[in-house]
CSV table of C-alpha atoms in Angstrom, one decimal:
chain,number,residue,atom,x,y,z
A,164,UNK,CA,-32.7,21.4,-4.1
A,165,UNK,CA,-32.2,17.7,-3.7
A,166,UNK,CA,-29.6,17.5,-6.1
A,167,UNK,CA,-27.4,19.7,-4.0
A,168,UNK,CA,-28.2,17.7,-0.7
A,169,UNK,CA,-27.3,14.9,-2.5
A,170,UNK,CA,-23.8,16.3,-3.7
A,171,UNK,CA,-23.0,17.8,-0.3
A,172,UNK,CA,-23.8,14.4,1.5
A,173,UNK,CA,-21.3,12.6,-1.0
A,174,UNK,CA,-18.8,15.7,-0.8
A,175,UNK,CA,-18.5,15.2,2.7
A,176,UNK,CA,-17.0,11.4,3.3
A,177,UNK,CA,-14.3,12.6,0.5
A,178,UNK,CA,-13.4,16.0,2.3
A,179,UNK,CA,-13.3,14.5,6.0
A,180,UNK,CA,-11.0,11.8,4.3
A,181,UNK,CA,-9.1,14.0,2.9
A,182,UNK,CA,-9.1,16.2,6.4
A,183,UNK,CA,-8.2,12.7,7.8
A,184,UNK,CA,-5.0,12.4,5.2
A,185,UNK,CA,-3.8,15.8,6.1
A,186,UNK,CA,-4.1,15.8,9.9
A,187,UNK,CA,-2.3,12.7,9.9
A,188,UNK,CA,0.5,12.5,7.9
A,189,UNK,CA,0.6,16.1,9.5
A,190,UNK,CA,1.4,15.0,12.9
A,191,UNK,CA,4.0,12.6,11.0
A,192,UNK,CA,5.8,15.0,9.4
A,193,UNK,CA,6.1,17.4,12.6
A,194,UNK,CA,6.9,14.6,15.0
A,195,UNK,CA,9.1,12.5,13.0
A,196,UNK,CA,12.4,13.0,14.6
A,197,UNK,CA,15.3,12.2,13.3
A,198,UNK,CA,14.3,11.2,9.7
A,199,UNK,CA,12.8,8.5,7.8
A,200,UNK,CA,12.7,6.0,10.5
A,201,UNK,CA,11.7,7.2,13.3
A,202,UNK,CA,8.7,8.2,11.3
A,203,UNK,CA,7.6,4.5,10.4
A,204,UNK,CA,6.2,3.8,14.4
A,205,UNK,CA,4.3,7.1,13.7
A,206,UNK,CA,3.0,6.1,10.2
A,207,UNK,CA,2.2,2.8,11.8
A,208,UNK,CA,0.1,4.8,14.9
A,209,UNK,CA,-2.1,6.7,12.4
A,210,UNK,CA,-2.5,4.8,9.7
A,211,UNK,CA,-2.6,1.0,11.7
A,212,UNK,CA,-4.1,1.7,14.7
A,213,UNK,CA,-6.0,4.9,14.9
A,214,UNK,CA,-7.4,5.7,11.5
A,215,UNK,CA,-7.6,1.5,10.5
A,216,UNK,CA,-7.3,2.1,7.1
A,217,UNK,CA,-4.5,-0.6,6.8
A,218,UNK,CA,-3.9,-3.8,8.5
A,219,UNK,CA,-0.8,-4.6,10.0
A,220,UNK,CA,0.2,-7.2,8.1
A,221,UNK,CA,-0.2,-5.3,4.8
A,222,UNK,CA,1.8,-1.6,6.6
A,223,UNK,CA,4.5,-4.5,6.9
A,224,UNK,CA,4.5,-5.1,3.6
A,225,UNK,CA,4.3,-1.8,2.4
A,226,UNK,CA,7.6,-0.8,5.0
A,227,UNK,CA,9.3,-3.7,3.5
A,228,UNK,CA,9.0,-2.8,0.0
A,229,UNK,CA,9.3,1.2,0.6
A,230,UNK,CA,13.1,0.1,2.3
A,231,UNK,CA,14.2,-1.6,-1.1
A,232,UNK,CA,13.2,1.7,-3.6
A,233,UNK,CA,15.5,5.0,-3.4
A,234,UNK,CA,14.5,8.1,-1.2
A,235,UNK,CA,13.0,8.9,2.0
A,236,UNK,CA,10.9,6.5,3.7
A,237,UNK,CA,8.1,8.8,5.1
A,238,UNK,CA,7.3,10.5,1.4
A,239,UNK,CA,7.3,7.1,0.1
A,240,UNK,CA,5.2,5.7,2.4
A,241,UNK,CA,2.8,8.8,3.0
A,242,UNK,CA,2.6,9.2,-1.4
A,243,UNK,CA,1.5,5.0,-1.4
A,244,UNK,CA,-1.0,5.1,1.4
A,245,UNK,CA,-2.3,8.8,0.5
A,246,UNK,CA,-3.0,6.7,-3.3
A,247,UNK,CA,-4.4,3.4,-1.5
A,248,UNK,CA,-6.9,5.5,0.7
A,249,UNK,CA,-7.8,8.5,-1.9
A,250,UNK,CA,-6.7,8.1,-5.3
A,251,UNK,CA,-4.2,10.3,-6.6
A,252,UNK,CA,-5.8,13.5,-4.7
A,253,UNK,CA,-4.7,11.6,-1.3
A,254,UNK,CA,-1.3,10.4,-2.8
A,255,UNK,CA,-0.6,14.5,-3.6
A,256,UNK,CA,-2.0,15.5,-0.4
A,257,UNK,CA,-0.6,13.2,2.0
A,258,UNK,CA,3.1,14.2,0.5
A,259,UNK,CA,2.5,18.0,1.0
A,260,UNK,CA,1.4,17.8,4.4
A,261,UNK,CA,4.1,15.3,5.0
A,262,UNK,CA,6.8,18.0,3.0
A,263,UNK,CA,6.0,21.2,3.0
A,264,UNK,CA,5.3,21.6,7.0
A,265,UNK,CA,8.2,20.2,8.0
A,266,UNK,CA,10.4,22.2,5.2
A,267,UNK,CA,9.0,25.7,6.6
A,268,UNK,CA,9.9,24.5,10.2
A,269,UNK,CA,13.5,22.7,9.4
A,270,UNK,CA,14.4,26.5,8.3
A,271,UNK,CA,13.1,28.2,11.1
A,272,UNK,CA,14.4,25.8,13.9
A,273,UNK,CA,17.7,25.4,12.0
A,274,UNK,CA,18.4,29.2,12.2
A,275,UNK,CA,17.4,29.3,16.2
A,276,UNK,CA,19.8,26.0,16.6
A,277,UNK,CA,22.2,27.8,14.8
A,278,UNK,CA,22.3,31.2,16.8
A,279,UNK,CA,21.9,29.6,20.1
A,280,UNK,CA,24.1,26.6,19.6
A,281,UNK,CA,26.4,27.3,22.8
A,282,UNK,CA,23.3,27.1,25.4
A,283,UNK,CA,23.5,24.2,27.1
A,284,UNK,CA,19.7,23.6,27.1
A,285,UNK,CA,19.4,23.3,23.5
A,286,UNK,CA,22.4,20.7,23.5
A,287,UNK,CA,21.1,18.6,26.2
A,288,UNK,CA,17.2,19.0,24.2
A,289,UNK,CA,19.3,17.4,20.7
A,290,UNK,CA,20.4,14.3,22.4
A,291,UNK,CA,17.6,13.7,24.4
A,292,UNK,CA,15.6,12.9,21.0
A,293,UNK,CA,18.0,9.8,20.3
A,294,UNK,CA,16.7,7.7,23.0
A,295,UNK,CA,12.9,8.2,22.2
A,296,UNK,CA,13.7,7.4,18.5
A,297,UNK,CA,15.5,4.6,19.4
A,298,UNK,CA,12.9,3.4,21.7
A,299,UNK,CA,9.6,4.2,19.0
A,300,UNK,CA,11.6,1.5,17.1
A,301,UNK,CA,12.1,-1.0,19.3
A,302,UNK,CA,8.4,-1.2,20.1
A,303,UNK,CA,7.7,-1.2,16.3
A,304,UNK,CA,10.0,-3.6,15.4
A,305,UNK,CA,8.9,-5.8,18.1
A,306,UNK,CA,5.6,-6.1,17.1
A,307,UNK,CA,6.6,-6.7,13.8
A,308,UNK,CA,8.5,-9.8,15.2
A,309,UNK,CA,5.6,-10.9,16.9
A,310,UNK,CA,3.6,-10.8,13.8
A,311,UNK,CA,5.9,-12.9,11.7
A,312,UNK,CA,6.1,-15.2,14.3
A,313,UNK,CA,3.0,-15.9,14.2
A,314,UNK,CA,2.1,-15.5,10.2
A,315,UNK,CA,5.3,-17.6,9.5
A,316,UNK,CA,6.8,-19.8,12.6
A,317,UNK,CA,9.0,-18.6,15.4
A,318,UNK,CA,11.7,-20.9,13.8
A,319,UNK,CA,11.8,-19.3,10.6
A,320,UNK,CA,10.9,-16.2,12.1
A,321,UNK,CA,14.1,-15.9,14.3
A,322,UNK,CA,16.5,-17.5,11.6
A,323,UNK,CA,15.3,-14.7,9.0
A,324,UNK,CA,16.0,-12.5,12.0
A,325,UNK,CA,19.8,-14.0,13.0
A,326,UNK,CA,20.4,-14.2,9.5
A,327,UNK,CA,19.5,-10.6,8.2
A,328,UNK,CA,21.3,-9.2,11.5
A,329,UNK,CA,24.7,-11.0,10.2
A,330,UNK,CA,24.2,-9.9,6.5
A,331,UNK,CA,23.5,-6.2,7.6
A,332,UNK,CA,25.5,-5.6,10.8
A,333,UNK,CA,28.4,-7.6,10.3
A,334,UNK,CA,28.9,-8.1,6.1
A,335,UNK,CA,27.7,-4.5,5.4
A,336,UNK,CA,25.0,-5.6,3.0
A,337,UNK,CA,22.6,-3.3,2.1
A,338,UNK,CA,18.9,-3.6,3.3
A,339,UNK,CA,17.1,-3.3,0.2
A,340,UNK,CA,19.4,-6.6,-0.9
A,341,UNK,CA,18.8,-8.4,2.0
A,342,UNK,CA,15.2,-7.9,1.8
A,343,UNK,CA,15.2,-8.5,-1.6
A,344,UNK,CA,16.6,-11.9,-0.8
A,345,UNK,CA,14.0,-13.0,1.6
A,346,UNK,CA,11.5,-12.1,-1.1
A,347,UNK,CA,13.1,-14.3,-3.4
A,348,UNK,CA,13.4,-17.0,-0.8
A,349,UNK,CA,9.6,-16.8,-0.2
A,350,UNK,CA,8.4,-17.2,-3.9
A,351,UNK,CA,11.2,-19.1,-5.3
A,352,UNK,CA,9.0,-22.3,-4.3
A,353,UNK,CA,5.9,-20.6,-4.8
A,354,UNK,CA,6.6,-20.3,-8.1
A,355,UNK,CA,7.9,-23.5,-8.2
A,356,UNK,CA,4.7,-25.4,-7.0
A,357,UNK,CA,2.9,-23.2,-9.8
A,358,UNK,CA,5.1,-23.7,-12.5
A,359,UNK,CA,4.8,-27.7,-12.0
A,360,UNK,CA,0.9,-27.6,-11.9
């Protein structure tokens, strides 16, 4: 009899983690307008600031390095955190709940878009989205500023800023190349300083 209270005590943290994972990355996957980024600020909200498992520091990170690698940004980032928090079991179940919801729905809303395309009320419902995406990143992106500028220096904070504006807004260079840069810019003399030691 004690053996079983004793495995349904430890059962219990796992499952309402898990529960935690899935309601979560859930509410990600259904309110994530508009794709990949517009679910980072929602990613950030549940993982960041209401469930704490991350600080924000390290969600930076993890955004950062998600933008350089190939594919969707909210499966990358809910299959990384799902593994951080819970293993393999999260990694698996914070992608389905992230995926699968959000597949069944994108059939079912795309076929009642499709036959009532023409109302002007469905029109006016698609653009008014843009704004609030736009918006969710702002904020986001904001305090991400903020961060660095405090982590790193407003100086080099704003130059990293200026310059990776110019590289990707007026060059056309790739993100994952700019960021890739910066990293390389970081640890070059890290490396450096450890190499001569």
């Amino acid at each position: 009899m004690k053996k079983n209270e004793v495995k349904s005590q430890n059962e219990r943290p796992n499952l309402r983690l898990h529960r935690d994972i899935a309601s979560a990355f859930f509410r990600v996957g259904m309110l994530g307008f508009g794709g990949g980024p517009s679910a980072i600020p929602l990613v950030h909200q549940e993982v960041v600031k209401k469930y704490k498992w991350m600080e924000d520091d390290e969600f930076s990170d993890v955004v950062a390095l998600a933008n350089t690698m190939p594919g969707p940004i909210g499966t990358k980032l809910a299959g990384y955190i799902g593994y951080r928090i819970a293993g393999v079991a999260g990694a698996i179940n914070a992608i389905l709940v992230s995926v699968v919801p959000t597949i069944i729905l994108m059939i079912v809303l795309l076929f009642l878009l499709q036959t009532n395309k023409d109302i002007p009320a469905v029109q006016a419902m698609a653009s008014a989205v843009v704004p609030v995406v736009a918006v969710m990143l702002g904020i986001l992106a904001l305090d991400f500023v903020k961060k660095s500028g405090e982590s790193m220096g407003w100086k080099k904070t704003l130059i990293i800023l200026l310059l990776s504006f110019i590289a990707m807004s007026l060059l056309n260079i790739h993100p994952a190349f700019v960021i890739l840069s910066v990293f390389i810019i970081v640890f070059a003399p890290l490396v450096k300083r450890r190499n001569n030691k």
